[in-house]
GROMACS .gro file of C-alpha atoms in nm:
model
  501
    1MET     CA    1  10.158  13.935   9.014
    2ARG     CA    2   9.817  13.774   8.986
    3CYS     CA    3   9.736  13.423   9.097
    4CYS     CA    4   9.532  13.185   8.884
    5PHE     CA    5   9.283  13.174   9.177
    6SER     CA    6   9.355  12.808   9.209
    7ALA     CA    7   9.285  12.642   8.882
    8PRO     CA    8   8.916  12.599   8.975
    9LEU     CA    9   8.820  12.942   8.842
   10ALA     CA   10   9.088  12.972   8.581
   11ALA     CA   11   9.054  13.172   8.277
   12LEU     CA   12   8.818  13.246   8.000
   13SER     CA   13   8.993  13.018   7.753
   14ALA     CA   14   8.886  12.717   7.959
   15LEU     CA   15   8.538  12.810   8.077
   16PRO     CA   16   8.333  12.547   8.262
   17SER     CA   17   8.001  12.437   8.121
   18PRO     CA   18   7.686  12.640   8.203
   19CYS     CA   19   7.560  12.350   8.416
   20GLU     CA   20   7.880  12.361   8.624
   21VAL     CA   21   7.843  12.736   8.674
   22LEU     CA   22   7.478  12.705   8.778
   23ARG     CA   23   7.556  12.419   9.018
   24SER     CA   24   7.827  12.611   9.198
   25GLY     CA   25   7.634  12.937   9.182
   26ALA     CA   26   7.341  12.781   9.362
   27LEU     CA   27   7.575  12.664   9.639
   28PHE     CA   28   7.764  12.987   9.680
   29ALA     CA   29   7.510  13.263   9.616
   30PRO     CA   30   7.397  13.313   9.980
   31SER     CA   31   7.753  13.310  10.115
   32LEU     CA   32   7.879  13.542   9.842
   33LEU     CA   33   7.604  13.792   9.921
   34ARG     CA   34   7.703  13.785  10.288
   35ALA     CA   35   8.066  13.832  10.191
   36ALA     CA   36   7.969  14.129   9.972
   37ALA     CA   37   7.792  14.296  10.260
   38GLY     CA   38   8.093  14.237  10.481
   39ALA     CA   39   8.328  14.382  10.221
   40LEU     CA   40   8.118  14.696  10.191
   41HIS     CA   41   8.070  14.759  10.560
   42GLY     CA   42   8.353  14.572  10.731
   43SER     CA   43   8.586  14.869  10.766
   44ALA     CA   44   8.326  15.049  10.976
   45ARG     CA   45   8.286  14.768  11.229
   46LYS     CA   46   8.545  14.836  11.497
   47SER     CA   47   8.513  14.686  11.840
   48ARG     CA   48   8.431  14.880  12.154
   49ARG     CA   49   8.414  14.561  12.358
   50HIS     CA   50   8.638  14.480  12.649
   51PRO     CA   51   8.973  14.346  12.520
   52ASP     CA   52   8.941  14.037  12.742
   53THR     CA   53   8.650  13.915  12.531
   54LEU     CA   54   8.751  13.659  12.273
   55ALA     CA   55   8.609  13.398  12.036
   56ALA     CA   56   8.776  13.068  11.941
   57VAL     CA   57   8.693  12.963  11.585
   58HIS     CA   58   8.816  12.768  11.281
   59LEU     CA   59   8.885  12.447  11.471
   60GLU     CA   60   9.040  12.184  11.243
   61LEU     CA   61   9.173  11.831  11.288
   62VAL     CA   62   9.457  11.870  11.039
   63THR     CA   63   9.676  11.564  11.088
   64LEU     CA   64   9.572  11.220  11.213
   65THR     CA   65   9.814  10.928  11.232
   66GLU     CA   66   9.812  10.607  11.433
   67ASP     CA   67   9.974  10.778  11.732
   68ARG     CA   68   9.924  11.155  11.702
   69ALA     CA   69   9.679  11.427  11.605
   70ILE     CA   70   9.736  11.795  11.524
   71ILE     CA   71   9.456  12.039  11.601
   72THR     CA   72   9.449  12.408  11.503
   73TRP     CA   73   9.218  12.703  11.572
   74TYR     CA   74   9.214  13.084  11.587
   75THR     CA   75   9.126  13.328  11.863
   76GLY     CA   76   8.997  13.675  11.778
   77ILE     CA   77   8.825  13.972  11.936
   78PRO     CA   78   8.450  13.961  11.861
   79GLY     CA   79   8.312  14.262  11.679
   80THR     CA   80   8.642  14.370  11.527
   81ASP     CA   81   8.722  14.362  11.157
   82ASP     CA   82   9.059  14.378  10.985
   83GLY     CA   83   8.902  14.506  10.662
   84LEU     CA   84   8.869  14.158  10.516
   85GLY     CA   85   8.579  14.041  10.730
   86HIS     CA   86   8.799  13.872  10.987
   87MET     CA   87   8.836  13.928  11.361
   88LEU     CA   88   9.149  14.096  11.487
   89PRO     CA   89   9.374  13.848  11.669
   90ALA     CA   90   9.345  13.781  12.041
   91VAL     CA   91   9.676  13.648  12.171
   92THR     CA   92   9.615  13.397  12.447
   93GLU     CA   93   9.693  13.046  12.567
   94GLY     CA   94   9.545  12.735  12.411
   95GLU     CA   95   9.497  12.377  12.523
   96VAL     CA   96   9.324  12.060  12.406
   97VAL     CA   97   9.160  11.835  12.663
   98TYR     CA   98   9.085  11.481  12.548
   99GLY     CA   99   9.012  11.127  12.655
  100THR     CA  100   8.854  10.799  12.549
  101HIS     CA  101   8.509  10.889  12.686
  102PRO     CA  102   8.320  11.215  12.616
  103ALA     CA  103   8.250  11.265  12.986
  104ARG     CA  104   8.612  11.204  13.090
  105LEU     CA  105   8.846  11.440  12.906
  106ASP     CA  106   9.123  11.361  13.153
  107ARG     CA  107   9.431  11.433  12.940
  108SER     CA  108   9.555  11.766  12.810
  109ALA     CA  109   9.810  11.916  12.573
  110ALA     CA  110   9.904  12.283  12.559
  111GLU     CA  111  10.116  12.525  12.360
  112GLY     CA  112  10.447  12.666  12.474
  113ARG     CA  113  10.351  13.032  12.442
  114PRO     CA  114  10.044  13.252  12.389
  115THR     CA  115   9.930  13.304  12.030
  116ALA     CA  116   9.621  13.375  11.824
  117HIS     CA  117   9.706  13.096  11.577
  118HIS     CA  118   9.685  12.782  11.786
  119HIS     CA  119   9.858  12.458  11.688
  120VAL     CA  120   9.846  12.172  11.941
  121GLU     CA  121   9.987  11.826  11.881
  122LEU     CA  122   9.855  11.525  12.073
  123THR     CA  123  10.112  11.244  12.100
  124GLY     CA  124  10.122  10.895  12.245
  125LEU     CA  125   9.781  10.798  12.105
  126GLU     CA  126   9.686  10.433  12.055
  127PRO     CA  127   9.608  10.293  11.708
  128GLY     CA  128   9.244  10.208  11.646
  129GLN     CA  129   9.124  10.402  11.951
  130THR     CA  130   8.838  10.654  11.954
  131TYR     CA  131   8.915  10.984  12.129
  132TYR     CA  132   8.697  11.279  12.227
  133TYR     CA  133   8.836  11.630  12.257
  134GLN     CA  134   8.774  12.001  12.308
  135ALA     CA  135   9.004  12.290  12.222
  136ARG     CA  136   8.993  12.583  12.464
  137SER     CA  137   9.142  12.928  12.496
  138ARG     CA  138   9.089  13.128  12.815
  139GLY     CA  139   8.761  12.948  12.882
  140ALA     CA  140   8.627  12.984  12.527
  141VAL     CA  141   8.560  12.653  12.351
  142ALA     CA  142   8.670  12.645  11.985
  143THR     CA  143   8.407  12.588  11.717
  144PRO     CA  144   8.476  12.410  11.386
  145THR     CA  145   8.547  12.551  11.044
  146PRO     CA  146   8.205  12.518  10.879
  147LEU     CA  147   8.203  12.296  10.568
  148HIS     CA  148   7.826  12.287  10.519
  149LEU     CA  149   7.848  12.370  10.148
  150VAL     CA  150   8.023  12.039  10.086
  151ARG     CA  151   7.864  11.841  10.372
  152GLY     CA  152   8.212  11.810  10.516
  153ASN     CA  153   8.363  11.757  10.859
  154ALA     CA  154   8.671  11.957  10.960
  155VAL     CA  155   8.707  11.822  11.314
  156GLY     CA  156   8.654  11.447  11.327
  157THR     CA  157   8.623  11.109  11.162
  158ASN     CA  158   8.260  11.082  11.270
  159LEU     CA  159   7.966  11.312  11.337
  160TYR     CA  160   7.998  11.316  11.714
  161GLY     CA  161   7.965  11.669  11.853
  162LEU     CA  162   7.871  11.836  11.526
  163GLY     CA  163   7.581  12.075  11.570
  164THR     CA  164   7.682  12.160  11.927
  165SER     CA  165   7.847  12.480  12.045
  166GLY     CA  166   8.190  12.337  12.115
  167GLY     CA  167   8.173  11.959  12.115
  168PRO     CA  168   8.344  11.753  12.233
  169TYR     CA  169   8.431  11.618  11.890
  170SER     CA  170   8.565  11.276  11.809
  171PHE     CA  171   8.814  11.087  11.595
  172THR     CA  172   8.940  10.731  11.566
  173THR     CA  173   9.309  10.679  11.503
  174PRO     CA  174   9.398  10.451  11.210
  175GLN     CA  175   9.616  10.144  11.224
  176PRO     CA  176   9.980  10.200  11.124
  177PRO     CA  177  10.096  10.085  10.781
  178PRO     CA  178  10.194   9.716  10.802
  179GLY     CA  179  10.560   9.618  10.822
  180ARG     CA  180  10.872   9.816  10.896
  181HIS     CA  181  10.923  10.179  10.801
  182LEU     CA  182  11.143  10.223  10.491
  183LEU     CA  183  11.145  10.593  10.411
  184SER     CA  184  10.935  10.911  10.414
  185ILE     CA  185  10.870  11.152  10.127
  186ALA     CA  186  10.732  11.508  10.144
  187LEU     CA  187  10.483  11.581   9.864
  188CYS     CA  188  10.424  11.947   9.785
  189ASN     CA  189  10.321  12.176   9.500
  190ASP     CA  190  10.213  12.528   9.407
  191LEU     CA  191  10.480  12.733   9.582
  192HIS     CA  192  10.408  13.028   9.346
  193ILE     CA  193  10.729  13.214   9.427
  194GLY     CA  194  10.687  13.571   9.302
  195GLU     CA  195  10.313  13.595   9.368
  196THR     CA  196  10.193  13.897   9.564
  197THR     CA  197   9.815  13.850   9.589
  198ALA     CA  198   9.640  13.522   9.665
  199GLY     CA  199   9.308  13.449   9.499
  200LEU     CA  200   9.302  13.752   9.272
  201MET     CA  201   9.096  13.706   8.958
  202THR     CA  202   9.046  14.004   8.731
  203GLY     CA  203   8.689  14.100   8.652
  204VAL     CA  204   8.516  13.872   8.902
  205PRO     CA  205   8.329  14.053   9.184
  206LEU     CA  206   8.448  13.971   9.536
  207MET     CA  207   8.763  13.803   9.402
  208ARG     CA  208   8.975  14.096   9.511
  209GLY     CA  209   9.241  13.868   9.650
  210VAL     CA  210   9.431  13.872   9.978
  211ALA     CA  211   9.773  14.035  10.006
  212GLN     CA  212  10.038  14.007  10.274
  213GLU     CA  213  10.036  14.266  10.553
  214PRO     CA  214  10.266  14.561  10.480
  215GLY     CA  215  10.623  14.522  10.598
  216LEU     CA  216  10.621  14.143  10.611
  217ALA     CA  217  10.817  13.908  10.387
  218PRO     CA  218  10.648  13.776  10.070
  219TYR     CA  219  10.411  13.501  10.170
  220PRO     CA  220  10.525  13.243   9.908
  221GLU     CA  221  10.876  13.264  10.051
  222ILE     CA  222  10.753  13.240  10.411
  223MET     CA  223  10.545  12.935  10.332
  224SER     CA  224  10.808  12.762  10.120
  225ARG     CA  225  11.087  12.807  10.373
  226ALA     CA  226  10.858  12.685  10.650
  227LEU     CA  227  10.768  12.383  10.436
  228VAL     CA  228  11.133  12.285  10.388
  229GLU     CA  229  11.201  12.318  10.761
  230GLU     CA  230  10.889  12.127  10.864
  231ALA     CA  231  10.946  11.847  10.612
  232ARG     CA  232  11.294  11.788  10.749
  233ARG     CA  233  11.168  11.803  11.107
  234ARG     CA  234  10.896  11.547  11.028
  235GLY     CA  235  11.157  11.304  10.896
  236ALA     CA  236  11.124  11.337  10.520
  237ASP     CA  237  11.409  11.168  10.332
  238LEU     CA  238  11.303  11.299   9.991
  239LEU     CA  239  11.092  11.592   9.866
  240LEU     CA  240  10.887  11.596   9.545
  241ALA     CA  241  10.753  11.935   9.425
  242ALA     CA  242  10.476  11.892   9.169
  243GLY     CA  243  10.484  12.212   8.970
  244ASP     CA  244  10.389  12.580   8.981
  245ILE     CA  245  10.716  12.642   9.155
  246THR     CA  246  10.678  13.007   9.054
  247ALA     CA  247  10.387  13.238   8.981
  248GLY     CA  248  10.498  13.331   8.631
  249GLY     CA  249  10.811  13.142   8.529
  250ALA     CA  250  11.045  13.440   8.577
  251LEU     CA  251  11.412  13.349   8.595
  252GLN     CA  252  11.470  13.539   8.921
  253ASP     CA  253  11.173  13.366   9.085
  254LEU     CA  254  11.295  13.023   8.977
  255ALA     CA  255  11.639  13.108   9.117
  256GLU     CA  256  11.482  13.208   9.450
  257ALA     CA  257  11.273  12.889   9.453
  258LYS     CA  258  11.585  12.681   9.401
  259ARG     CA  259  11.765  12.862   9.683
  260ILE     CA  260  11.476  12.780   9.915
  261LEU     CA  261  11.446  12.416   9.806
  262ASP     CA  262  11.822  12.374   9.832
  263GLY     CA  263  11.768  12.414  10.204
  264PHE     CA  264  11.627  12.061  10.192
  265GLY     CA  265  11.925  11.917  10.004
  266SER     CA  266  12.057  11.874   9.652
  267HIS     CA  267  11.832  11.893   9.350
  268GLY     CA  268  11.834  11.563   9.163
  269GLN     CA  269  11.929  11.370   9.474
  270ASP     CA  270  11.735  11.488   9.779
  271TYR     CA  271  11.453  11.669   9.601
  272PHE     CA  272  11.296  11.676   9.255
  273VAL     CA  273  11.070  11.926   9.081
  274VAL     CA  274  10.847  11.912   8.775
  275ARG     CA  275  10.692  12.189   8.570
  276GLY     CA  276  10.349  12.341   8.627
  277ASN     CA  277  10.148  12.562   8.392
  278HIS     CA  278  10.282  12.871   8.572
  279ASP     CA  279  10.636  12.754   8.495
  280ARG     CA  280  10.573  12.733   8.120
  281PRO     CA  281  10.816  12.892   7.871
  282ARG     CA  282  10.743  13.261   7.815
  283ARG     CA  283  10.703  13.373   7.458
  284ASP     CA  284  10.792  13.731   7.549
  285SER     CA  285  11.134  13.625   7.682
  286GLY     CA  286  11.198  13.362   7.417
  287GLY     CA  287  11.334  13.110   7.666
  288ASP     CA  288  11.249  12.832   7.906
  289ALA     CA  289  11.350  12.961   8.250
  290PHE     CA  290  11.237  12.643   8.425
  291ARG     CA  291  11.469  12.432   8.212
  292GLU     CA  292  11.753  12.677   8.267
  293GLY     CA  293  11.692  12.704   8.640
  294PHE     CA  294  11.656  12.338   8.730
  295LEU     CA  295  11.788  12.133   8.438
  296GLY     CA  296  12.089  12.331   8.324
  297GLY     CA  297  11.914  12.404   7.995
  298GLU     CA  298  11.943  12.045   7.876
  299GLY     CA  299  11.734  11.731   7.860
  300PRO     CA  300  11.362  11.669   7.899
  301ALA     CA  301  11.166  11.801   8.197
  302TYR     CA  302  11.039  11.450   8.275
  303PHE     CA  303  11.237  11.165   8.426
  304ALA     CA  304  11.242  10.829   8.604
  305ARG     CA  305  11.473  10.745   8.892
  306ASP     CA  306  11.532  10.436   9.102
  307LEU     CA  307  11.591  10.448   9.476
  308GLY     CA  308  11.660  10.112   9.631
  309GLY     CA  309  11.379   9.948   9.435
  310LEU     CA  310  11.138  10.244   9.454
  311ARG     CA  311  11.080  10.409   9.118
  312ILE     CA  312  11.004  10.782   9.110
  313VAL     CA  313  10.854  10.915   8.785
  314GLY     CA  314  10.820  11.290   8.730
  315LEU     CA  315  10.593  11.413   8.450
  316ASP     CA  316  10.595  11.747   8.270
  317THR     CA  317  10.219  11.800   8.238
  318TYR     CA  318  10.256  12.129   8.049
  319GLU     CA  319  10.490  12.021   7.771
  320LYS     CA  320  10.301  12.226   7.515
  321ASP     CA  321  10.223  12.574   7.393
  322GLY     CA  322   9.937  12.744   7.571
  323ASN     CA  323   9.828  13.029   7.795
  324GLY     CA  324   9.845  12.823   8.113
  325ALA     CA  325   9.469  12.813   8.170
  326ASP     CA  326   9.394  12.533   7.925
  327ALA     CA  327   9.415  12.162   7.996
  328GLY     CA  328   9.751  12.008   8.079
  329GLY     CA  329   9.924  11.800   7.818
  330LEU     CA  330  10.214  11.561   7.772
  331GLY     CA  331  10.385  11.563   7.435
  332ALA     CA  332  10.347  11.250   7.225
  333GLU     CA  333  10.710  11.154   7.288
  334GLN     CA  334  10.674  11.188   7.667
  335LEU     CA  335  10.350  10.988   7.675
  336ALA     CA  336  10.503  10.706   7.470
  337TRP     CA  337  10.811  10.710   7.695
  338PHE     CA  338  10.597  10.694   8.008
  339ARG     CA  339  10.381  10.406   7.891
  340ALA     CA  340  10.691  10.214   7.784
  341ARG     CA  341  10.856  10.262   8.126
  342LEU     CA  342  10.549  10.128   8.305
  343LYS     CA  343  10.526   9.831   8.070
  344GLU     CA  344  10.893   9.742   8.116
  345HIS     CA  345  10.869   9.739   8.497
  346ARG     CA  346  10.504   9.654   8.563
  347ASP     CA  347  10.550   9.526   8.918
  348GLN     CA  348  10.811   9.770   9.049
  349PRO     CA  349  10.680   9.992   9.334
  350THR     CA  350  10.626  10.326   9.162
  351ILE     CA  351  10.525  10.682   9.256
  352VAL     CA  352  10.424  10.920   8.977
  353PHE     CA  353  10.401  11.295   9.029
  354GLY     CA  354  10.300  11.576   8.797
  355HIS     CA  355  10.119  11.906   8.824
  356HIS     CA  356   9.780  11.841   8.662
  357PRO     CA  357   9.553  11.574   8.813
  358LEU     CA  358   9.413  11.299   8.594
  359THR     CA  359   9.059  11.368   8.707
  360VAL     CA  360   8.880  11.627   8.923
  361ARG     CA  361   8.585  11.501   9.123
  362ASP     CA  362   8.358  11.652   9.388
  363SER     CA  363   8.475  12.009   9.334
  364VAL     CA  364   8.261  12.280   9.489
  365PHE     CA  365   8.381  12.519   9.217
  366PRO     CA  366   8.290  12.484   8.847
  367VAL     CA  367   8.510  12.222   8.683
  368ALA     CA  368   8.681  12.355   8.370
  369ARG     CA  369   8.907  12.155   8.142
  370GLY     CA  370   9.197  12.370   8.257
  371GLN     CA  371   9.185  12.197   8.596
  372ARG     CA  372   9.316  11.865   8.471
  373LEU     CA  373   9.519  11.679   8.216
  374GLY     CA  374   9.353  11.645   7.874
  375ARG     CA  375   9.090  11.371   7.888
  376ARG     CA  376   9.240  11.151   7.617
  377GLN     CA  377   9.585  11.148   7.774
  378ALA     CA  378   9.443  11.097   8.123
  379ARG     CA  379   9.249  10.798   7.999
  380SER     CA  380   9.565  10.658   7.840
  381ILE     CA  381   9.757  10.693   8.167
  382ILE     CA  382   9.481  10.529   8.371
  383GLU     CA  383   9.479  10.237   8.126
  384ALA     CA  384   9.855  10.205   8.172
  385TYR     CA  385   9.810  10.205   8.550
  386ALA     CA  386   9.554   9.924   8.524
  387ALA     CA  387   9.823   9.708   8.363
  388ALA     CA  388  10.098   9.814   8.606
  389PRO     CA  389  10.023   9.678   8.956
  390GLY     CA  390  10.343   9.828   9.095
  391VAL     CA  391  10.213  10.187   9.065
  392PHE     CA  392  10.058  10.279   9.400
  393LEU     CA  393  10.047  10.662   9.412
  394HIS     CA  394   9.990  10.951   9.170
  395HIS     CA  395  10.057  11.289   9.333
  396ALA     CA  396   9.921  11.607   9.170
  397GLY     CA  397   9.872  11.972   9.258
  398HIS     CA  398   9.708  12.249   9.050
  399THR     CA  399   9.364  12.233   9.218
  400HIS     CA  400   9.504  12.373   9.545
  401ARG     CA  401   9.302  12.127   9.752
  402ASN     CA  402   9.339  11.808   9.953
  403LYS     CA  403   9.150  11.529   9.776
  404ARG     CA  404   9.195  11.151   9.768
  405THR     CA  405   9.045  10.965   9.473
  406ILE     CA  406   9.036  10.594   9.387
  407LEU     CA  407   8.923  10.500   9.037
  408PRO     CA  408   8.763  10.161   8.964
  409GLN     CA  409   8.980  10.120   8.652
  410ALA     CA  410   9.297  10.116   8.868
  411PRO     CA  411   9.193  10.064   9.231
  412HIS     CA  412   9.550   9.994   9.345
  413VAL     CA  413   9.652  10.356   9.271
  414THR     CA  414   9.576  10.644   9.509
  415LEU     CA  415   9.527  10.972   9.321
  416GLN     CA  416   9.624  11.235   9.578
  417GLU     CA  417   9.573  11.606   9.515
  418VAL     CA  418   9.772  11.812   9.766
  419SER     CA  419   9.677  12.165   9.869
  420ALA     CA  420   9.899  12.457   9.769
  421ALA     CA  421  10.208  12.524   9.976
  422LYS     CA  422  10.163  12.902   9.936
  423ASP     CA  423   9.841  12.968  10.129
  424TYR     CA  424   9.559  12.817  10.336
  425PRO     CA  425   9.576  12.548  10.457
  426GLY     CA  426   9.941  12.552  10.352
  427GLY     CA  427  10.198  12.282  10.407
  428PHE     CA  428  10.262  11.943  10.249
  429CYS     CA  429  10.168  11.577  10.259
  430LEU     CA  430  10.407  11.331  10.422
  431LEU     CA  431  10.416  10.988  10.258
  432ARG     CA  432  10.543  10.722  10.502
  433ILE     CA  433  10.636  10.405  10.317
  434HIS     CA  434  10.639  10.074  10.504
  435SER     CA  435  10.710   9.727  10.369
  436GLY     CA  436  10.340   9.638  10.379
  437GLY     CA  437  10.173   9.971  10.299
  438TYR     CA  438  10.187  10.347  10.326
  439ALA     CA  439  10.030  10.643  10.504
  440LEU     CA  440   9.955  10.990  10.366
  441ASN     CA  441   9.930  11.271  10.622
  442HIS     CA  442   9.882  11.643  10.566
  443TYR     CA  443  10.083  11.885  10.779
  444LYS     CA  444  10.028  12.257  10.801
  445THR     CA  445  10.352  12.451  10.824
  446SER     CA  446  10.376  12.556  11.187
  447SER     CA  447  10.615  12.853  11.204
  448ALA     CA  448  10.456  13.165  11.355
  449ALA     CA  449  10.471  13.358  11.026
  450ALA     CA  450  10.327  13.065  10.828
  451ARG     CA  451  10.040  13.020  11.074
  452ALA     CA  452   9.953  13.391  11.056
  453TRP     CA  453   9.949  13.393  10.675
  454GLY     CA  454   9.756  13.066  10.661
  455GLU     CA  455   9.481  13.221  10.872
  456ARG     CA  456   9.481  13.546  10.672
  457SER     CA  457   9.463  13.364  10.337
  458ARG     CA  458   9.164  13.149  10.429
  459ARG     CA  459   8.959  13.453  10.318
  460VAL     CA  460   9.028  13.384   9.951
  461ALA     CA  461   8.701  13.357   9.752
  462GLY     CA  462   8.509  13.578   9.991
  463GLY     CA  463   8.600  13.354  10.284
  464LEU     CA  464   8.468  13.039  10.117
  465TRP     CA  465   8.808  12.888  10.043
  466PRO     CA  466   8.807  12.624  10.323
  467HIS     CA  467   8.511  12.451  10.158
  468HIS     CA  468   8.742  12.375   9.868
  469ALA     CA  469   9.097  12.358   9.999
  470LEU     CA  470   9.101  12.184  10.337
  471GLY     CA  471   8.943  11.857  10.226
  472ARG     CA  472   8.584  11.775  10.299
  473SER     CA  473   8.685  11.484  10.523
  474VAL     CA  474   8.981  11.392  10.740
  475THR     CA  475   9.050  11.101  10.501
  476ASP     CA  476   9.101  11.342  10.210
  477ARG     CA  477   9.420  11.455  10.385
  478ASN     CA  478   9.502  11.152  10.607
  479SER     CA  479   9.482  10.791  10.492
  480MET     CA  480   9.649  10.451  10.529
  481THR     CA  481   9.663  10.188  10.254
  482ALA     CA  482   9.792   9.831  10.266
  483HIS     CA  483  10.015   9.753   9.968
  484ASP     CA  484  10.307   9.517   9.918
  485LEU     CA  485  10.615   9.741   9.907
  486SER     CA  486  10.862   9.485  10.038
  487GLY     CA  487  11.077   9.522   9.727
  488ILE     CA  488  11.197   9.863   9.848
  489SER     CA  489  11.521   9.875  10.045
  490PRO     CA  490  11.534  10.086  10.364
  491VAL     CA  491  11.820  10.309  10.250
  492ARG     CA  492  11.926  10.662  10.340
  493LEU     CA  493  11.909  10.908  10.050
  494ALA     CA  494  12.227  11.088  10.149
  495ALA     CA  495  12.423  10.766  10.116
  496THR     CA  496  12.260  10.635   9.800
  497GLY     CA  497  12.280  10.759   9.446
  498LEU     CA  498  11.970  10.773   9.229
  499THR     CA  499  12.016  10.606   8.895
  500SER     CA  500  11.816  10.676   8.582
  501LEU     CA  501  11.605  10.395   8.442
   0.00000   0.00000   0.00000
């Protein structure tokens, strides 16, 4: 099963403009040439170095809240190559030393067991405080994931330590959302159940894709099960899955996806899904497996629900005929329905989620029309948001990246693209709703199998995938916004029915 190679390089029916291709080509040409050389000669580079030698790389500040930070990195054996241009793993201990002054890193946090895929969580931090830190493994200081192609920063909220060989690096914790906590919602997308190769695009040199290691479980299932477990552990009351639940819309894959998501709770009460372009009806089978699998074969694939004053609106952004690589589209009936719902309840706190984003900005890859909703419909939705002050969040997937966008036409709405659940960086975004605002925080799935696949799959696009998927700044995956949400009741989902509007 082939992947769409994240919508950014999707298919010939939705080609980007020549200017877009030239812009991205100029950025990527040197790195692609290096990746080509590595692909040709990597299998011959086997280490003869002492096994105690290791390198600590790919340092990332993944999650940053008012009181905690999650830091990840990888340790490998220098000079080795697994055939994909990546060091073989070096299993060892890992710790993060940190403090409020770069010369006094007097606190530490460590992992419970040795690993090559390090994941350390700092807790008990103070809001609004600047911290300095280093990640270390057996004396080796971890170096950041380079994001030079996008002028990004993977390790901090400021430039401190960048350009050095190990930091320390620095971040400032945000303030918590104002008011009392009401509920938390896990936002995820692009599970791609049934996919077997990540990043495979036919006919494009170097896009040979990355497959799971032989003998291991399919990576979409590993990542999806880990997501469900982690979302529950992080306190999510509700889960919203924004499309591309499967890789090709096959009935058996949709059934498997539902079995996995049922581990979170009951569909239609504890979690909701909407269709992505990969879940579209298949002409060869003559049916709509998504509708059969999740909707019992009846009713529209879009909906609105009320939860204690919070309105959840799910959109079917591929309610159309097409090959899946063209622009997303709502049918005329759905668009009219959606605009009417917003107009009827202008001030009600509202979250909208659907697969295709309304706009795609600052993409390192060429931007094709297949990456987003059709322009005319997107414009119509943004105009509706401008007249509906209760809408505060639009969650989308499809681009397989973490990206936060605020449009001047509707500045009260955060447009949040969330990276794919199925591969690097993996995971989900946790929305924490308070009476006076909300926080969005990205979490990588932290099971051992999920961490191993997340590291392996960062080599999509010749190893350039982090420049696109991680988020060029910490704020693309972690943010806090003040917003009056006092009309939402702090209720438990398990004890409360959701009623249709």
